[in-house]
mmCIF file of C-alpha atoms in Angstrom:
data_model
loop_
_atom_site.group_PDB
_atom_site.id
_atom_site.type_symbol
_atom_site.label_atom_id
_atom_site.label_comp_id
_atom_site.label_asym_id
_atom_site.label_seq_id
_atom_site.Cartn_x
_atom_site.Cartn_y
_atom_site.Cartn_z
ATOM 1 C CA UNK A 2 94.975 161.526 -9.933
ATOM 2 C CA UNK A 3 94.422 163.191 -13.307
ATOM 3 C CA UNK A 4 95.114 159.961 -15.207
ATOM 4 C CA UNK A 5 92.227 158.932 -17.434
ATOM 5 C CA UNK A 6 90.833 155.517 -16.537
ATOM 6 C CA UNK A 7 91.331 154.713 -20.221
ATOM 7 C CA UNK A 8 94.988 154.313 -19.322
ATOM 8 C CA UNK A 9 94.052 151.266 -17.248
ATOM 9 C CA UNK A 10 91.131 149.817 -19.207
ATOM 10 C CA UNK A 11 91.698 148.580 -22.741
ATOM 11 C CA UNK A 12 87.951 148.541 -23.326
ATOM 12 C CA UNK A 13 87.845 152.337 -22.935
ATOM 13 C CA UNK A 14 89.322 155.055 -25.126
ATOM 14 C CA UNK A 15 92.728 156.202 -23.897
ATOM 15 C CA UNK A 16 91.440 159.752 -23.328
ATOM 16 C CA UNK A 17 88.235 158.744 -21.571
ATOM 17 C CA UNK A 18 86.878 161.780 -19.644
ATOM 18 C CA UNK A 19 86.670 159.971 -16.297
ATOM 19 C CA UNK A 20 89.858 160.228 -14.231
ATOM 20 C CA UNK A 21 91.083 158.653 -11.007
ATOM 21 C CA UNK A 22 90.100 161.883 -9.244
ATOM 22 C CA UNK A 23 86.514 161.532 -10.480
ATOM 23 C CA UNK A 24 86.368 158.027 -9.010
ATOM 24 C CA UNK A 25 87.818 159.297 -5.724
ATOM 25 C CA UNK A 26 85.325 162.172 -5.476
ATOM 26 C CA UNK A 27 82.307 160.106 -6.597
ATOM 27 C CA UNK A 28 81.728 162.292 -9.656
ATOM 28 C CA UNK A 29 82.439 159.726 -12.379
ATOM 29 C CA UNK A 30 78.800 159.400 -13.398
ATOM 30 C CA UNK A 31 78.286 155.996 -11.777
ATOM 31 C CA UNK A 32 74.964 155.957 -9.899
ATOM 32 C CA UNK A 33 74.531 155.539 -6.150
ATOM 33 C CA UNK A 34 71.310 153.582 -6.389
ATOM 34 C CA UNK A 35 69.054 152.358 -9.174
ATOM 35 C CA UNK A 36 65.776 150.629 -8.424
ATOM 36 C CA UNK A 37 65.515 149.293 -11.967
ATOM 37 C CA UNK A 38 69.051 147.860 -11.887
ATOM 38 C CA UNK A 39 68.441 146.364 -8.443
ATOM 39 C CA UNK A 40 65.347 144.568 -9.735
ATOM 40 C CA UNK A 41 67.151 143.406 -12.878
ATOM 41 C CA UNK A 42 69.978 141.992 -10.760
ATOM 42 C CA UNK A 43 67.496 139.720 -8.983
ATOM 43 C CA UNK A 44 66.907 137.912 -12.279
ATOM 44 C CA UNK A 45 70.570 137.769 -13.299
ATOM 45 C CA UNK A 46 72.332 135.019 -11.400
ATOM 46 C CA UNK A 47 75.249 134.660 -13.836
ATOM 47 C CA UNK A 48 77.024 137.960 -13.151
ATOM 48 C CA UNK A 49 79.069 138.151 -9.952
ATOM 49 C CA UNK A 50 78.543 141.334 -7.970
ATOM 50 C CA UNK A 51 80.147 142.168 -4.649
ATOM 51 C CA UNK A 52 77.842 142.941 -1.700
ATOM 52 C CA UNK A 53 76.492 146.518 -1.759
ATOM 53 C CA UNK A 54 77.382 146.878 -5.463
ATOM 54 C CA UNK A 55 74.954 147.405 -8.338
ATOM 55 C CA UNK A 56 77.491 146.349 -10.944
ATOM 56 C CA UNK A 57 80.079 143.698 -11.636
ATOM 57 C CA UNK A 58 83.425 144.895 -12.996
ATOM 58 C CA UNK A 59 82.553 144.647 -16.685
ATOM 59 C CA UNK A 60 79.108 146.143 -16.082
ATOM 60 C CA UNK A 61 80.672 149.188 -14.404
ATOM 61 C CA UNK A 62 83.161 149.639 -17.248
ATOM 62 C CA UNK A 63 80.385 149.338 -19.843
ATOM 63 C CA UNK A 64 78.341 151.931 -17.951
ATOM 64 C CA UNK A 65 81.287 154.338 -17.840
ATOM 65 C CA UNK A 66 81.902 153.861 -21.567
ATOM 66 C CA UNK A 67 78.510 155.465 -22.182
ATOM 67 C CA UNK A 68 78.779 158.340 -19.684
ATOM 68 C CA UNK A 69 78.355 161.769 -21.236
ATOM 69 C CA UNK A 70 81.515 163.913 -20.833
ATOM 70 C CA UNK A 71 79.294 166.808 -19.764
ATOM 71 C CA UNK A 72 78.155 164.887 -16.659
ATOM 72 C CA UNK A 73 81.618 163.928 -15.451
ATOM 73 C CA UNK A 74 82.976 165.881 -12.472
ATOM 74 C CA UNK A 75 79.708 167.691 -11.783
ATOM 75 C CA UNK A 76 77.345 165.743 -9.532
ATOM 76 C CA UNK A 77 78.287 163.799 -6.384
ATOM 77 C CA UNK A 78 76.827 160.298 -6.338
ATOM 78 C CA UNK A 79 78.438 157.932 -3.850
ATOM 79 C CA UNK A 80 79.567 154.813 -5.686
ATOM 80 C CA UNK A 81 81.062 151.686 -4.145
ATOM 81 C CA UNK A 82 81.966 150.531 -7.640
ATOM 82 C CA UNK A 83 83.849 153.774 -8.246
ATOM 83 C CA UNK A 84 85.983 153.255 -5.144
ATOM 84 C CA UNK A 85 86.439 149.626 -6.090
ATOM 85 C CA UNK A 86 87.706 150.562 -9.545
ATOM 86 C CA UNK A 87 89.979 153.204 -8.000
ATOM 87 C CA UNK A 88 91.573 150.556 -5.796
ATOM 88 C CA UNK A 89 92.120 148.263 -8.765
ATOM 89 C CA UNK A 90 93.692 150.993 -10.908
ATOM 90 C CA UNK A 91 95.991 152.333 -8.176
ATOM 91 C CA UNK A 92 97.230 148.807 -7.489
ATOM 92 C CA UNK A 93 97.711 148.282 -11.221
ATOM 93 C CA UNK A 94 99.727 151.495 -11.438
ATOM 94 C CA UNK A 95 101.942 150.289 -8.584
ATOM 95 C CA UNK A 96 102.356 146.868 -10.157
ATOM 96 C CA UNK A 97 100.840 144.916 -7.292
ATOM 97 C CA UNK A 98 97.500 144.008 -5.704
ATOM 98 C CA UNK A 99 95.502 146.351 -3.493
ATOM 99 C CA UNK A 100 96.311 144.697 -0.172
ATOM 100 C CA UNK A 101 100.069 144.702 -0.797
ATOM 101 C CA UNK A 102 99.915 148.332 -1.960
ATOM 102 C CA UNK A 103 98.059 149.432 1.177
ATOM 103 C CA UNK A 104 100.423 147.537 3.450
ATOM 104 C CA UNK A 105 103.562 148.874 1.765
ATOM 105 C CA UNK A 106 102.583 152.499 1.261
ATOM 106 C CA UNK A 107 100.227 153.230 4.177
ATOM 107 C CA UNK A 108 99.976 150.590 6.894
ATOM 108 C CA UNK A 109 103.636 149.717 7.390
ATOM 109 C CA UNK A 110 104.937 153.333 7.273
ATOM 110 C CA UNK A 111 102.331 154.300 9.885
ATOM 111 C CA UNK A 112 102.798 151.223 12.066
ATOM 112 C CA UNK A 113 99.245 149.982 11.434
ATOM 113 C CA UNK A 114 99.744 146.314 12.253
ATOM 114 C CA UNK A 115 96.114 145.202 12.303
ATOM 115 C CA UNK A 116 94.809 146.761 9.092
ATOM 116 C CA UNK A 117 94.496 144.249 6.276
ATOM 117 C CA UNK A 118 92.132 142.534 3.871
ATOM 118 C CA UNK A 119 93.074 138.921 4.576
ATOM 119 C CA UNK A 120 93.253 138.168 8.277
ATOM 120 C CA UNK A 121 95.995 136.122 9.886
ATOM 121 C CA UNK A 122 94.959 133.340 12.271
ATOM 122 C CA UNK A 123 95.740 135.582 15.242
ATOM 123 C CA UNK A 124 93.697 138.444 13.788
ATOM 124 C CA UNK A 125 90.795 136.146 12.984
ATOM 125 C CA UNK A 126 90.770 134.900 16.571
ATOM 126 C CA UNK A 127 90.505 138.522 17.727
ATOM 127 C CA UNK A 128 87.790 139.506 15.252
ATOM 128 C CA UNK A 129 84.634 140.632 17.040
ATOM 129 C CA UNK A 130 81.483 139.017 15.557
ATOM 130 C CA UNK A 131 79.143 141.372 13.729
ATOM 131 C CA UNK A 132 75.435 141.663 14.457
ATOM 132 C CA UNK A 133 72.384 143.164 12.778
ATOM 133 C CA UNK A 134 68.681 143.443 13.435
ATOM 134 C CA UNK A 135 67.628 141.641 16.595
ATOM 135 C CA UNK A 136 71.113 140.520 17.571
ATOM 136 C CA UNK A 137 71.459 138.227 14.573
ATOM 137 C CA UNK A 138 75.054 137.160 13.958
ATOM 138 C CA UNK A 139 76.111 138.101 10.423
ATOM 139 C CA UNK A 140 78.262 136.118 7.976
ATOM 140 C CA UNK A 141 81.710 137.485 7.177
ATOM 141 C CA UNK A 142 81.767 139.980 4.314
ATOM 142 C CA UNK A 143 83.502 138.735 1.173
ATOM 143 C CA UNK A 144 84.415 141.252 -1.538
ATOM 144 C CA UNK A 145 86.147 139.573 -4.455
ATOM 145 C CA UNK A 146 86.465 142.254 -7.145
ATOM 146 C CA UNK A 147 85.890 145.661 -5.564
ATOM 147 C CA UNK A 148 88.054 145.304 -2.454
ATOM 148 C CA UNK A 149 88.675 149.051 -2.389
ATOM 149 C CA UNK A 150 84.998 149.579 -1.603
ATOM 150 C CA UNK A 151 85.150 148.109 1.890
ATOM 151 C CA UNK A 152 87.188 144.930 2.319
ATOM 152 C CA UNK A 153 89.677 146.293 4.865
ATOM 153 C CA UNK A 154 89.543 145.204 8.498
ATOM 154 C CA UNK A 155 91.112 147.400 11.142
ATOM 155 C CA UNK A 156 91.152 148.436 14.812
ATOM 156 C CA UNK A 157 90.533 151.669 16.698
ATOM 157 C CA UNK A 158 94.247 151.835 17.540
ATOM 158 C CA UNK A 159 95.279 151.596 13.885
ATOM 159 C CA UNK A 160 92.663 154.073 12.685
ATOM 160 C CA UNK A 161 93.690 156.610 15.325
ATOM 161 C CA UNK A 162 97.250 156.246 14.069
ATOM 162 C CA UNK A 163 95.978 156.868 10.533
ATOM 163 C CA UNK A 164 93.961 159.872 11.682
ATOM 164 C CA UNK A 165 96.873 161.383 13.613
ATOM 165 C CA UNK A 166 98.633 162.280 10.359
ATOM 166 C CA UNK A 167 95.620 164.385 9.341
ATOM 167 C CA UNK A 168 95.761 166.165 12.687
ATOM 168 C CA UNK A 169 99.362 167.266 12.169
ATOM 169 C CA UNK A 170 100.721 165.180 15.036
ATOM 170 C CA UNK A 171 103.380 163.811 12.699
ATOM 171 C CA UNK A 172 104.009 166.907 10.606
ATOM 172 C CA UNK A 173 107.391 165.635 9.404
ATOM 173 C CA UNK A 174 106.088 162.210 8.439
ATOM 174 C CA UNK A 175 106.483 161.387 4.703
ATOM 175 C CA UNK A 176 102.741 160.655 4.547
ATOM 176 C CA UNK A 177 101.790 164.105 5.835
ATOM 177 C CA UNK A 178 101.897 165.924 2.486
ATOM 178 C CA UNK A 179 99.877 163.411 0.416
ATOM 179 C CA UNK A 180 97.370 163.051 3.265
ATOM 180 C CA UNK A 181 96.917 166.832 3.333
ATOM 181 C CA UNK A 182 96.001 166.793 -0.370
ATOM 182 C CA UNK A 183 93.206 164.287 0.253
ATOM 183 C CA UNK A 184 91.452 166.487 2.812
ATOM 184 C CA UNK A 185 91.338 169.532 0.552
ATOM 185 C CA UNK A 186 88.096 170.279 -1.261
ATOM 186 C CA UNK A 187 88.295 168.986 -4.819
ATOM 187 C CA UNK A 188 84.594 169.144 -5.670
ATOM 188 C CA UNK A 189 82.124 171.678 -4.260
ATOM 189 C CA UNK A 190 78.521 170.657 -3.663
ATOM 190 C CA UNK A 191 77.041 173.971 -2.593
ATOM 191 C CA UNK A 192 77.375 175.801 0.702
ATOM 192 C CA UNK A 193 76.991 172.824 3.018
ATOM 193 C CA UNK A 194 79.531 170.265 1.874
ATOM 194 C CA UNK A 195 82.396 169.503 -0.445
ATOM 195 C CA UNK A 196 84.288 166.388 -1.404
ATOM 196 C CA UNK A 197 87.950 165.598 -0.860
ATOM 197 C CA UNK A 198 89.757 162.509 -2.109
ATOM 198 C CA UNK A 199 87.649 159.950 -0.303
ATOM 199 C CA UNK A 200 86.485 162.428 2.352
ATOM 200 C CA UNK A 201 83.264 164.357 2.917
ATOM 201 C CA UNK A 202 83.953 167.943 3.988
ATOM 202 C CA UNK A 203 81.370 169.737 6.122
ATOM 203 C CA UNK A 204 81.763 173.403 5.216
ATOM 204 C CA UNK A 205 79.636 174.550 8.144
ATOM 205 C CA UNK A 206 82.105 173.461 10.804
ATOM 206 C CA UNK A 207 85.270 172.304 9.041
ATOM 207 C CA UNK A 208 84.800 168.658 9.984
ATOM 208 C CA UNK A 209 85.990 166.061 7.479
ATOM 209 C CA UNK A 210 84.531 162.612 7.821
ATOM 210 C CA UNK A 211 83.618 159.266 6.363
ATOM 211 C CA UNK A 212 81.413 156.443 7.530
ATOM 212 C CA UNK A 213 80.563 152.954 6.452
ATOM 213 C CA UNK A 214 78.554 149.856 7.200
ATOM 214 C CA UNK A 215 78.741 146.244 6.093
ATOM 215 C CA UNK A 216 77.467 142.885 7.369
ATOM 216 C CA UNK A 217 77.004 143.487 11.081
ATOM 217 C CA UNK A 218 79.475 146.349 11.356
ATOM 218 C CA UNK A 219 79.390 150.142 11.162
ATOM 219 C CA UNK A 220 81.980 152.879 11.542
ATOM 220 C CA UNK A 221 82.586 156.616 11.705
ATOM 221 C CA UNK A 222 85.863 158.465 11.274
ATOM 222 C CA UNK A 223 85.919 162.237 11.633
ATOM 223 C CA UNK A 224 88.267 165.044 12.472
ATOM 224 C CA UNK A 225 88.596 168.781 12.834
ATOM 225 C CA UNK A 226 92.138 169.286 11.498
ATOM 226 C CA UNK A 227 92.229 172.980 12.411
ATOM 227 C CA UNK A 228 91.688 172.200 16.086
ATOM 228 C CA UNK A 229 93.599 168.884 16.031
ATOM 229 C CA UNK A 230 90.568 166.882 17.155
ATOM 230 C CA UNK A 231 89.678 163.471 15.802
ATOM 231 C CA UNK A 232 87.491 160.503 16.623
ATOM 232 C CA UNK A 233 87.143 156.896 15.513
ATOM 233 C CA UNK A 234 84.037 154.834 16.294
ATOM 234 C CA UNK A 235 83.865 151.168 15.311
ATOM 235 C CA UNK A 236 80.783 149.117 16.111
ATOM 236 C CA UNK A 237 79.965 145.443 15.658
ATOM 237 C CA UNK A 238 76.285 146.271 15.285
ATOM 238 C CA UNK A 239 74.456 147.501 12.198
ATOM 239 C CA UNK A 240 70.740 148.141 12.820
ATOM 240 C CA UNK A 241 69.884 148.896 9.191
ATOM 241 C CA UNK A 242 71.346 150.487 6.085
ATOM 242 C CA UNK A 243 69.955 153.975 6.750
ATOM 243 C CA UNK A 244 70.751 154.215 10.464
ATOM 244 C CA UNK A 245 72.924 157.260 11.214
ATOM 245 C CA UNK A 246 73.490 156.737 14.950
ATOM 246 C CA UNK A 247 77.282 156.613 14.687
ATOM 247 C CA UNK A 248 77.341 159.814 12.630
ATOM 248 C CA UNK A 249 75.328 161.657 15.250
ATOM 249 C CA UNK A 250 77.443 160.303 18.102
ATOM 250 C CA UNK A 251 80.663 161.186 16.297
ATOM 251 C CA UNK A 252 79.522 164.707 15.481
ATOM 252 C CA UNK A 253 78.296 165.308 19.018
ATOM 253 C CA UNK A 254 81.590 164.159 20.555
ATOM 254 C CA UNK A 255 83.642 166.288 18.152
ATOM 255 C CA UNK A 256 81.433 169.305 18.906
ATOM 256 C CA UNK A 257 81.664 168.836 22.677
ATOM 257 C CA UNK A 258 85.442 168.441 22.612
ATOM 258 C CA UNK A 259 85.837 171.532 20.446
ATOM 259 C CA UNK A 260 83.582 173.640 22.668
ATOM 260 C CA UNK A 261 85.401 172.562 25.819
ATOM 261 C CA UNK A 262 88.926 172.669 24.484
#
């Protein structure tokens, strides 16, 4: 995780200050939002950008080429492009594409049979339609360049299997040790929260979590590893971008289980 991204991008200096860890902890310097860039994108129809992304691939690389070394690793700014680049570089390091890497190194070892980017005919027939707003059916999400930012489809059964490794249920599993590293705090953001490798860590109660929302879908995954409690919530409804209903439900369930355990 300490590899410089310059190792994977010829356009960047080999010792570029941004590392894979910085991408994973959202401290690379890439912005979360930019009103100016959002407006500019409306007038630029030539550059392909994935949904929920401010930048195309080359735009993100150009932005990172200008990031001040003093800003890297300091401030948490959630970046879909950062996670997308991370997925590309990890797959490149493994000599394959992201989907094959995930299937070989995570999904197959854990028996996650319904977690993939490209659905089989059987999986597509079982896909629940997504809705938003006033029960408006949403088109299927297509991410072409930053698949690591949210292109995976999964099921509650598979995600509970994934989460079980974090809860120590399979302590002897080969994935247990690397999974444990991801839930450790790698970046501190004050007294309230820290950042693991892809995880948000709530310092107030020890809960680690992540959420997400795309076209017509939203999700919450959280666990209290010290008490071996975890929860997965998947919904085929997304009211709006800022809605935090699933977060509140997930936190409340985790709290109630912990208090009554």
